[in-house]
XYZ file of C-alpha atoms in Angstrom:
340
model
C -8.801 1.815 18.321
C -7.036 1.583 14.849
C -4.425 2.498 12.984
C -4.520 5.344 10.819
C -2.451 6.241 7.943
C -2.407 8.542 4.957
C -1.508 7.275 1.080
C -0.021 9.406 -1.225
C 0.110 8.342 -5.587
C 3.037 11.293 -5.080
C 1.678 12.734 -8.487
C 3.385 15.956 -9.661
C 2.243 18.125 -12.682
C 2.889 21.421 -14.018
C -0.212 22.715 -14.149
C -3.283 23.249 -12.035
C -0.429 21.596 -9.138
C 1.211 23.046 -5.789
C 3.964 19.846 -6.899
C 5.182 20.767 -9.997
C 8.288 18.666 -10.371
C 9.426 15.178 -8.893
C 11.846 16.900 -6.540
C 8.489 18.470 -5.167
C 7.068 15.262 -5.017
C 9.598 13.532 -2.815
C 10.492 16.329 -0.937
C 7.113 16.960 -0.001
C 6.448 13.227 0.775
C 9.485 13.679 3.445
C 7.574 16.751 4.926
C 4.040 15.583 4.866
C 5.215 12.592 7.190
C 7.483 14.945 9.421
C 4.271 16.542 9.792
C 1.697 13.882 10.301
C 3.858 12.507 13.017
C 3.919 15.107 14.926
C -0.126 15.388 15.406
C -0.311 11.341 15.534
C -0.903 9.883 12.614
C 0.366 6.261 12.490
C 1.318 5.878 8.806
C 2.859 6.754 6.088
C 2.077 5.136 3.156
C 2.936 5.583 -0.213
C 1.675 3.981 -4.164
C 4.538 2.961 -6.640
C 3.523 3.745 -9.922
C 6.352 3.345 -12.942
C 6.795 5.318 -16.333
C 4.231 7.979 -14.539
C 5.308 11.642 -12.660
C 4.195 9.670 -9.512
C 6.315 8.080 -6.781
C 8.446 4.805 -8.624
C 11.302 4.517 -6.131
C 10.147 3.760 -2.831
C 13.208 2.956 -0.828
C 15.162 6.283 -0.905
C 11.839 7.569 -0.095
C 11.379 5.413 3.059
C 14.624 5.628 3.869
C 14.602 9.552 3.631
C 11.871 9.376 6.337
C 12.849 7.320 8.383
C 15.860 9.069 9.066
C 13.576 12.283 9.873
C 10.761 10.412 11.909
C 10.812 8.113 14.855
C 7.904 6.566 15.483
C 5.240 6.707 12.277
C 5.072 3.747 10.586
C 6.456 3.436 6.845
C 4.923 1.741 4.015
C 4.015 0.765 0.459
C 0.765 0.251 -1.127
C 1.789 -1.246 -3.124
C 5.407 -2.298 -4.882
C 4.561 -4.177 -8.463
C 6.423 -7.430 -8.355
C 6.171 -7.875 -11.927
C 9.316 -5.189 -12.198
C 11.518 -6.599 -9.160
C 14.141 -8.659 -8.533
C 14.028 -10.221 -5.640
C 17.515 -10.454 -4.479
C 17.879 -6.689 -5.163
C 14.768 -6.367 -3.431
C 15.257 -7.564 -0.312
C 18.781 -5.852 0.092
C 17.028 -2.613 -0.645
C 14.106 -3.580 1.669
C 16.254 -5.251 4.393
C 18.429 -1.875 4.559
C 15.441 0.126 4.583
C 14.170 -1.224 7.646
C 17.755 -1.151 9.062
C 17.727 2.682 8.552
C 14.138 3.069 9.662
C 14.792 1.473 12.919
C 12.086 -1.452 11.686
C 9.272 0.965 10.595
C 9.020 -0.552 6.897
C 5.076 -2.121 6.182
C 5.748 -3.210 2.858
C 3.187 -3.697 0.846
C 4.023 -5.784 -2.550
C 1.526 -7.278 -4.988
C 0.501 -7.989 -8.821
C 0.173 -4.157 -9.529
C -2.361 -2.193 -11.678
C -2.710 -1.883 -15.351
C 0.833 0.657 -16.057
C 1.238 3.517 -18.279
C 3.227 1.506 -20.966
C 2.474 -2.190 -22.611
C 4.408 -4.722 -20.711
C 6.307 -2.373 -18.414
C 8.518 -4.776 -16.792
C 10.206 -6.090 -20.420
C 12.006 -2.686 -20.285
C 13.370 -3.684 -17.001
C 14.871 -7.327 -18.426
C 11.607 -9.724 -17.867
C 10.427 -10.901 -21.476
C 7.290 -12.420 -20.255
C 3.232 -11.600 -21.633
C 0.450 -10.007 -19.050
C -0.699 -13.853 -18.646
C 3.093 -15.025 -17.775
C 3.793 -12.445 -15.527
C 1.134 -12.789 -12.814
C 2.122 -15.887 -11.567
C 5.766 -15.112 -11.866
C 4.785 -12.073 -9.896
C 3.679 -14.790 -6.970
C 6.612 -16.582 -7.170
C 8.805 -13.934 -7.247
C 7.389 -12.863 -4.412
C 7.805 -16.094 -2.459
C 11.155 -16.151 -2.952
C 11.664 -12.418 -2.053
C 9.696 -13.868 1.066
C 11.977 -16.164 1.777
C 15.371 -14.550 1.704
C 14.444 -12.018 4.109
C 14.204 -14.671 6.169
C 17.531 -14.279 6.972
C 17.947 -18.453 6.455
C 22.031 -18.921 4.354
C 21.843 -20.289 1.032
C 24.644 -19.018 -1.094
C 28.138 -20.907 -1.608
C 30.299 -18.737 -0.245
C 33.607 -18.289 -2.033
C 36.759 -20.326 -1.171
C 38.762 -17.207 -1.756
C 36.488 -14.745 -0.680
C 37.940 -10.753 -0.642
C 37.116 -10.443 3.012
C 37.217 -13.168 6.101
C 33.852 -14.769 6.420
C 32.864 -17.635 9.167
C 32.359 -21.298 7.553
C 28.967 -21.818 5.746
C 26.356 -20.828 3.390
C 25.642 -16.534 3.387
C 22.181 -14.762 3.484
C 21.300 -11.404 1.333
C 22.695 -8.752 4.135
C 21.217 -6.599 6.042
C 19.183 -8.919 7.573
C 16.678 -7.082 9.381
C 15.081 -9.150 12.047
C 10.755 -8.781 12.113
C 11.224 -7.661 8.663
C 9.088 -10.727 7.393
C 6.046 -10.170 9.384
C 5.076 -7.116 8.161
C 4.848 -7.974 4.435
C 1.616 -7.100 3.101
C -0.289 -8.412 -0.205
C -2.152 -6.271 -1.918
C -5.365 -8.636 -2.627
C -8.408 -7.791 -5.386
C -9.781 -10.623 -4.700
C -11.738 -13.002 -2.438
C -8.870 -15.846 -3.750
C -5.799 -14.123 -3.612
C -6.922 -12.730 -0.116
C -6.804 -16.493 0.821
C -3.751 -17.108 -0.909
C -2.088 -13.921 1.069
C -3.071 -15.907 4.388
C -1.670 -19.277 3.543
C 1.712 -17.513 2.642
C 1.291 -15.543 6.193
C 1.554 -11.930 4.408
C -0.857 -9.525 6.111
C -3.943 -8.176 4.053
C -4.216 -4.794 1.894
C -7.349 -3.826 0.224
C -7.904 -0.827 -1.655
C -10.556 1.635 -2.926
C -11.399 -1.594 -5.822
C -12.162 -5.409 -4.926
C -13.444 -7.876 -8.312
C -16.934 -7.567 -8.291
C -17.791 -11.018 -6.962
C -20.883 -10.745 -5.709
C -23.053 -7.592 -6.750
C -23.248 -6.030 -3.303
C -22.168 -2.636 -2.138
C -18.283 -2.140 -2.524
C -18.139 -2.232 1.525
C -19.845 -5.292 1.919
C -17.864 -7.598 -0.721
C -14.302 -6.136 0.957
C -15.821 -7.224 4.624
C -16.063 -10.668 3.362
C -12.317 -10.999 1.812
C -10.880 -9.390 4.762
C -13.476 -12.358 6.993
C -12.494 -14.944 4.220
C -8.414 -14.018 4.957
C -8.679 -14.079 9.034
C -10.361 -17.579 8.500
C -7.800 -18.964 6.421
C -5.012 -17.177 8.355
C -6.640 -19.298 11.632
C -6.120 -22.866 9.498
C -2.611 -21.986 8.021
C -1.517 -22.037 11.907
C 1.093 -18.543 11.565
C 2.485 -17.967 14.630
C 1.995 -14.397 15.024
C -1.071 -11.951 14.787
C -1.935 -10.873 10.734
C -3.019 -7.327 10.185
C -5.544 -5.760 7.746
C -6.112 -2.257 6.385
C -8.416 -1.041 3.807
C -8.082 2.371 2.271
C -10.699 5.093 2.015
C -11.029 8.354 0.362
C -12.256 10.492 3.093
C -12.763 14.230 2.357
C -14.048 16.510 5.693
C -15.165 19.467 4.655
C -15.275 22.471 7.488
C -13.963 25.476 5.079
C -14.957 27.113 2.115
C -11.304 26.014 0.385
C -12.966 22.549 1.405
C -16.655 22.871 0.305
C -15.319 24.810 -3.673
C -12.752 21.747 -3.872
C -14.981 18.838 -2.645
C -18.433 20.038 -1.995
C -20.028 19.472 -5.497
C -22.186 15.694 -5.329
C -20.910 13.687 -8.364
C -20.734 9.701 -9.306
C -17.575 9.244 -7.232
C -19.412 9.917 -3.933
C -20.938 6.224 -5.306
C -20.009 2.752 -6.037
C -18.854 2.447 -9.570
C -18.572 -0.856 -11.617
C -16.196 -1.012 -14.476
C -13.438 -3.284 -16.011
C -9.750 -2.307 -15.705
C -7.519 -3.569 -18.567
C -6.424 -7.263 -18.324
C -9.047 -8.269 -16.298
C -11.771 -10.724 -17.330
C -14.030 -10.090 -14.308
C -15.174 -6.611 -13.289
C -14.129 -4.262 -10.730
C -16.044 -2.357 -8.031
C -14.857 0.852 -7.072
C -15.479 2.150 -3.542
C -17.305 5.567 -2.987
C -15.616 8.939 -1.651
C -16.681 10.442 1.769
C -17.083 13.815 1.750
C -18.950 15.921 3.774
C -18.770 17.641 7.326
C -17.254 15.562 10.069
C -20.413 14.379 11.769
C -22.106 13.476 8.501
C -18.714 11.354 7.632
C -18.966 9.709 11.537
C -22.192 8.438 10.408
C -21.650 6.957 7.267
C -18.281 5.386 7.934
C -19.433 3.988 10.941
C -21.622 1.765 8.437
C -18.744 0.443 6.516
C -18.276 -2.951 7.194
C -14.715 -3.482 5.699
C -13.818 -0.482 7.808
C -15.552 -2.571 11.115
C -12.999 -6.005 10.058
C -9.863 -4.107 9.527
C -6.944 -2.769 12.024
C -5.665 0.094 9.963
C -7.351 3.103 7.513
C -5.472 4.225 5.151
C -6.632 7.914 4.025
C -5.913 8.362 0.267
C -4.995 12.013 0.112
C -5.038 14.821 -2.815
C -1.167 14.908 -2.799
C -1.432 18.355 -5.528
C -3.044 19.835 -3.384
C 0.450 20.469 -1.354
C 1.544 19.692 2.568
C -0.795 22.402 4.223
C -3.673 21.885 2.867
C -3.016 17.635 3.761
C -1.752 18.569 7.135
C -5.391 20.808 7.076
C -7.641 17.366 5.629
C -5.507 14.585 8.255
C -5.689 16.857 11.683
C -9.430 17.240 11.156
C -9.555 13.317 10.228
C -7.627 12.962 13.592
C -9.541 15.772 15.926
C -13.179 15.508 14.431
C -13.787 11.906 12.700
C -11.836 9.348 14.346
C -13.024 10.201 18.065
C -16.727 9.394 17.184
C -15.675 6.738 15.135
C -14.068 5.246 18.045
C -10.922 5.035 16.138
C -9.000 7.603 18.712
């Protein structure tokens, strides 16, 4: 059995798009996971992507469905620390979870390469590329450890409202909150580095390329590389581990003219994204007709070591024709897969 989720960049354009506008966008991110509920999917997970028509506010968004769902769960993948604040941060994400009924998987990381130079100096942090990834780290620690919930703020001595004696916390606290924080890790280091700091593990279509095997087989040994580390750090509760996939079934003719034509992305692809010394591998897309897809995904090996599959879907494309690609995912791969 795993998990299985859907992630949406929430792009909208206005042309050659069924989401023209960012109202469409949002709104339609509220309806795809109304839907998806209902015919058991188990996530809903959603990219933050600033200065881009893509989703860049995540918590209304979570927030907004939550308040229409019940059970799916709710998440990021992932939220660029290089633009937060953490105090902010973990109101927002401590409220979210509140409203949500503790649903929120938040995934938070380093981020990709943005759609302006130095994005987060236009939101107050005057720091270079090379600065700002290990502030990133510690900003996340310390985002980590006020949703703790532990007091560390002097309270006033003439405060506007009665308080009980002692230090105060960043409210809501939401309780469970910090064990399902998730790092979003490219590499076989900062995979490590997520288990020491007891974050669970998120690993995308791209991992460095460390070792010059197939995309599948390099992921398999971060996510093997994490649980080991996770066993010595001594957390005491149960990580989890998701890798996402683009997965494309086709079983209509609307299917086969969209995805049907072979090109390079049905293969690993090695290529450098900007900032980064090392290169990147980028994993393949599936597509094909659901027993073909069985077959080959049940040779993934990433896919073998992790709890959760995330399905990275054509967003554009609008809610029906998702709802169309994740209940055949649901009724014709993930049964032979053994995932259902």
């Amino acid at each position: 059995m795993k998990k299985i989720g859907f992630l949406s960049f929430g792009h909208w354009m206005e042309q050659g798009s069924l989401v023209k506008t960012a109202s469409d966008a949002y709104l339609q991110s509220i309806d795809l996971a109304v839907e998806a509920e209902k015919i058991g999917i188990d996530g809903a997970w959603y990219r933050v992507h600033h200065f881009a028509p893509q989703i860049g506010s995540p918590f209304p968004l979570l927030s907004a469905i939550g308040a229409k769902t019940s059970k799916i769960e709710i998440g990021t993948g992932l939220i660029d620390m290089r633009y937060e604040n953490p105090y902010y941060m973990a109101e927002n994400a401590g409220l979210t979870d509140v409203i949500t009924q503790g649903r929120v998987e938040l995934g938070v990381g380093r981020g990709s390469p943005e759609q302006v130079l130095d994005g987060w100096q236009y939101f107050g942090y005057d720091y270079s590329e090379e600065e700002i990834k290990e502030i990133a780290r510690q900003r996340t620690l310390e985002f980590l450890d006020l949703i703790e919930g532990k007091p560390f703020a002097e309270p006033n001595p003439m405060p506007m409202f009665p308080q009980a004696p002692g230090k105060l916390r960043i409210e809501p606290y939401s309780e469970g909150l910090r064990q399902r924080i998730w790092w979003g890790a490219g590499s076989t280091e900062t995979a490590i580095w997520a288990a020491q700091q007891g974050m669970n593990l998120q690993s995308s279509t791209l991992v460095n390329n460390e070792t010059n095997e197939p995309f599948h087989i390099q992921q398999a040994k971060q996510l093997r590389a994490y649980k080991e580390a996770w066993k010595k750090a001594g957390h005491n509760f149960e990580p989890r581990t998701l890798v996402t996939r683009s997965i494309q079934p086709i079983t209509t003719d609307l299917d086969l003219q969209l995805f049907g034509q072979e090109d390079d992305s049905q293969y690993d692809q090695v290529g450098f994204l900007a900032y980064h010394r090392n290169p990147t591998i980028f994993g393949r897309t599936f597509a094909g007709e659901p027993d073909k897809l069985v077959k080959e995904l049940a040779e993934d090996e990433a896919i073998k070591e992790a709890d959760t599959v995330l399905i990275t879907i054509p967003n554009t494309l609008g809610v029906d024709y998702n709802m169309h690609l994740l209940e055949t995912i649901i009724k014709d791969v993930a049964p032979g897969l053994g995932w259902r």
